[in-house]
Amino acid sequence: QVQLVESGGGLVQPGGSLRLSCAASGKIFRIGAMGWHRQGSGKQRELVATITSSGSTNYADSADSVKGRFTISRDNAKNTVYLQMNSLKPEDTAVYYCNADLRASGSYDYHNYWGQGTQVTVSS
């Protein structure tokens, strides 16, 4: 069964760093664009960053000062996307969700999938 599984979340102090990972598993033929979203308590989910299959990246303007602190990358051989988060702030606290366009083996088109989310808490 095709799925996305996030890992790497946890508790970190302000100014600290975390690296989130999201691995696609199952009978996958091809992976398209991948990305990260986050949802803080009482807030709507927002886009953080995306990366295409060729490595083109985009960082959302709506995210609080994400660009310059966060870096999205991917390892196509491992079917994995990463989010390196540096200089973390309390306002970065949220559940982070992985998203990807996946084409399953035997399928003729891509479908969009979401991971279950991983909690990131930035607190002193």
mmCIF file of C-alpha atoms in Angstrom:
data_model
loop_
_atom_site.group_PDB
_atom_site.id
_atom_site.type_symbol
_atom_site.label_atom_id
_atom_site.label_comp_id
_atom_site.label_asym_id
_atom_site.label_seq_id
_atom_site.Cartn_x
_atom_site.Cartn_y
_atom_site.Cartn_z
ATOM 1 C CA GLN A 1 0.000 0.000 0.000
ATOM 2 C CA VAL A 2 1.369 3.403 -0.963
ATOM 3 C CA GLN A 3 1.875 5.766 1.950
ATOM 4 C CA LEU A 4 3.950 8.633 3.357
ATOM 5 C CA VAL A 5 5.528 8.423 6.804
ATOM 6 C CA GLU A 6 7.042 11.438 8.570
ATOM 7 C CA SER A 7 9.676 11.311 11.272
ATOM 8 C CA GLY A 8 12.079 13.610 13.087
ATOM 9 C CA GLY A 9 9.699 15.801 15.025
ATOM 10 C CA GLY A 10 10.090 16.536 18.696
ATOM 11 C CA LEU A 11 10.780 19.141 21.340
ATOM 12 C CA VAL A 12 13.517 21.680 20.750
ATOM 13 C CA GLN A 13 14.569 24.954 22.354
ATOM 14 C CA PRO A 14 14.372 28.251 20.478
ATOM 15 C CA GLY A 15 17.360 28.616 18.201
ATOM 16 C CA GLY A 16 17.735 24.877 17.864
ATOM 17 C CA SER A 17 17.470 22.673 14.816
ATOM 18 C CA LEU A 18 15.504 19.680 13.623
ATOM 19 C CA ARG A 19 15.440 17.679 10.439
ATOM 20 C CA LEU A 20 12.174 16.170 9.351
ATOM 21 C CA SER A 21 12.047 13.206 7.012
ATOM 22 C CA CYS A 22 9.221 11.822 4.949
ATOM 23 C CA ALA A 23 9.585 8.514 3.193
ATOM 24 C CA ALA A 24 7.234 7.201 0.560
ATOM 25 C CA SER A 25 6.740 3.475 0.751
ATOM 26 C CA GLY A 26 4.834 0.794 -1.059
ATOM 27 C CA LYS A 27 4.697 -0.220 -4.678
ATOM 28 C CA ILE A 28 5.643 3.150 -6.126
ATOM 29 C CA PHE A 29 6.459 3.648 -9.758
ATOM 30 C CA ARG A 30 7.306 7.345 -9.670
ATOM 31 C CA ILE A 31 7.199 10.328 -7.324
ATOM 32 C CA GLY A 32 6.385 13.816 -8.486
ATOM 33 C CA ALA A 33 6.464 16.980 -6.423
ATOM 34 C CA MET A 34 6.828 16.706 -2.655
ATOM 35 C CA GLY A 35 6.348 19.243 0.075
ATOM 36 C CA TRP A 36 5.721 20.185 3.657
ATOM 37 C CA HIS A 37 2.762 21.895 5.297
ATOM 38 C CA ARG A 38 2.188 22.750 8.924
ATOM 39 C CA GLN A 39 -0.750 23.459 11.181
ATOM 40 C CA GLY A 40 -0.396 25.255 14.486
ATOM 41 C CA SER A 41 -2.888 24.924 17.302
ATOM 42 C CA GLY A 42 -6.073 26.766 16.419
ATOM 43 C CA LYS A 43 -4.727 27.733 13.023
ATOM 44 C CA GLN A 44 -5.304 26.632 9.464
ATOM 45 C CA ARG A 45 -2.820 24.460 7.675
ATOM 46 C CA GLU A 46 -0.292 26.422 5.670
ATOM 47 C CA LEU A 47 2.227 25.607 3.012
ATOM 48 C CA VAL A 48 5.857 25.599 4.142
ATOM 49 C CA ALA A 49 7.888 24.462 1.156
ATOM 50 C CA THR A 50 7.751 22.332 -1.967
ATOM 51 C CA ILE A 51 10.276 20.639 -4.189
ATOM 52 C CA THR A 52 9.806 19.212 -7.655
ATOM 53 C CA SER A 53 11.179 15.916 -8.873
ATOM 54 C CA SER A 54 14.016 17.803 -10.546
ATOM 55 C CA GLY A 55 14.935 19.694 -7.389
ATOM 56 C CA SER A 56 13.301 23.075 -7.907
ATOM 57 C CA THR A 57 12.308 24.500 -4.514
ATOM 58 C CA ASN A 58 9.742 26.995 -3.323
ATOM 59 C CA TYR A 59 9.173 28.494 0.122
ATOM 60 C CA ALA A 60 5.814 29.918 1.062
ATOM 61 C CA ASP A 61 5.542 33.617 1.829
ATOM 62 C CA SER A 62 2.751 32.893 4.297
ATOM 63 C CA ALA A 63 5.072 30.923 6.562
ATOM 64 C CA ASP A 64 6.704 33.020 9.261
ATOM 65 C CA SER A 65 10.236 33.780 8.068
ATOM 66 C CA VAL A 66 10.683 30.236 6.787
ATOM 67 C CA LYS A 67 12.908 31.149 3.888
ATOM 68 C CA GLY A 68 16.479 31.498 5.083
ATOM 69 C CA ARG A 69 15.941 29.189 8.051
ATOM 70 C CA PHE A 70 14.358 26.113 6.463
ATOM 71 C CA THR A 71 15.708 24.032 3.614
ATOM 72 C CA ILE A 72 13.758 21.426 1.696
ATOM 73 C CA SER A 73 15.576 18.668 -0.143
ATOM 74 C CA ARG A 74 14.949 15.191 -1.471
ATOM 75 C CA ASP A 75 16.709 11.925 -2.131
ATOM 76 C CA ASN A 76 15.031 10.293 -5.083
ATOM 77 C CA ALA A 77 16.896 7.026 -4.572
ATOM 78 C CA LYS A 78 15.367 6.761 -1.098
ATOM 79 C CA ASN A 79 11.951 8.159 -2.037
ATOM 80 C CA THR A 80 12.417 10.658 0.763
ATOM 81 C CA VAL A 81 11.931 14.391 1.238
ATOM 82 C CA TYR A 82 13.576 16.331 4.053
ATOM 83 C CA LEU A 83 12.976 19.597 5.830
ATOM 84 C CA GLN A 84 16.000 20.994 7.634
ATOM 85 C CA MET A 85 14.845 23.548 10.183
ATOM 86 C CA ASN A 86 17.360 25.897 11.781
ATOM 87 C CA SER A 87 17.024 28.842 14.152
ATOM 88 C CA LEU A 88 13.671 27.545 15.283
ATOM 89 C CA LYS A 89 11.190 29.915 16.868
ATOM 90 C CA PRO A 90 8.211 29.246 19.152
ATOM 91 C CA GLU A 91 5.928 30.261 16.296
ATOM 92 C CA ASP A 92 7.271 27.303 14.318
ATOM 93 C CA THR A 93 5.440 25.011 16.723
ATOM 94 C CA ALA A 94 2.980 22.970 14.690
ATOM 95 C CA VAL A 95 2.144 19.588 13.296
ATOM 96 C CA TYR A 96 4.145 19.193 10.118
ATOM 97 C CA TYR A 97 2.625 17.196 7.289
ATOM 98 C CA CYS A 98 4.340 15.653 4.322
ATOM 99 C CA ASN A 99 2.665 15.805 0.936
ATOM 100 C CA ALA A 100 3.553 14.149 -2.347
ATOM 101 C CA ASP A 101 2.276 13.256 -5.775
ATOM 102 C CA LEU A 102 2.717 9.514 -6.154
ATOM 103 C CA ARG A 103 2.191 7.174 -9.055
ATOM 104 C CA ALA A 104 1.710 3.660 -7.803
ATOM 105 C CA SER A 105 2.987 0.676 -9.724
ATOM 106 C CA GLY A 106 0.347 -0.399 -12.170
ATOM 107 C CA SER A 107 -1.353 2.995 -12.117
ATOM 108 C CA TYR A 108 -1.558 5.301 -15.079
ATOM 109 C CA ASP A 109 -1.605 8.615 -13.266
ATOM 110 C CA TYR A 110 -0.476 10.458 -10.150
ATOM 111 C CA HIS A 111 -2.465 10.883 -6.978
ATOM 112 C CA ASN A 112 -1.845 13.225 -4.080
ATOM 113 C CA TYR A 113 -1.016 11.736 -0.674
ATOM 114 C CA TRP A 114 -0.596 13.097 2.836
ATOM 115 C CA GLY A 115 1.408 11.792 5.741
ATOM 116 C CA GLN A 116 0.014 11.443 9.248
ATOM 117 C CA GLY A 117 1.939 14.435 10.577
ATOM 118 C CA THR A 118 4.746 14.867 13.072
ATOM 119 C CA GLN A 119 4.693 17.262 16.017
ATOM 120 C CA VAL A 120 7.330 19.975 16.285
ATOM 121 C CA THR A 121 7.373 21.931 19.528
ATOM 122 C CA VAL A 122 9.720 24.867 20.029
ATOM 123 C CA SER A 123 9.771 25.980 23.644
ATOM 124 C CA SER A 124 12.176 27.155 26.313
#
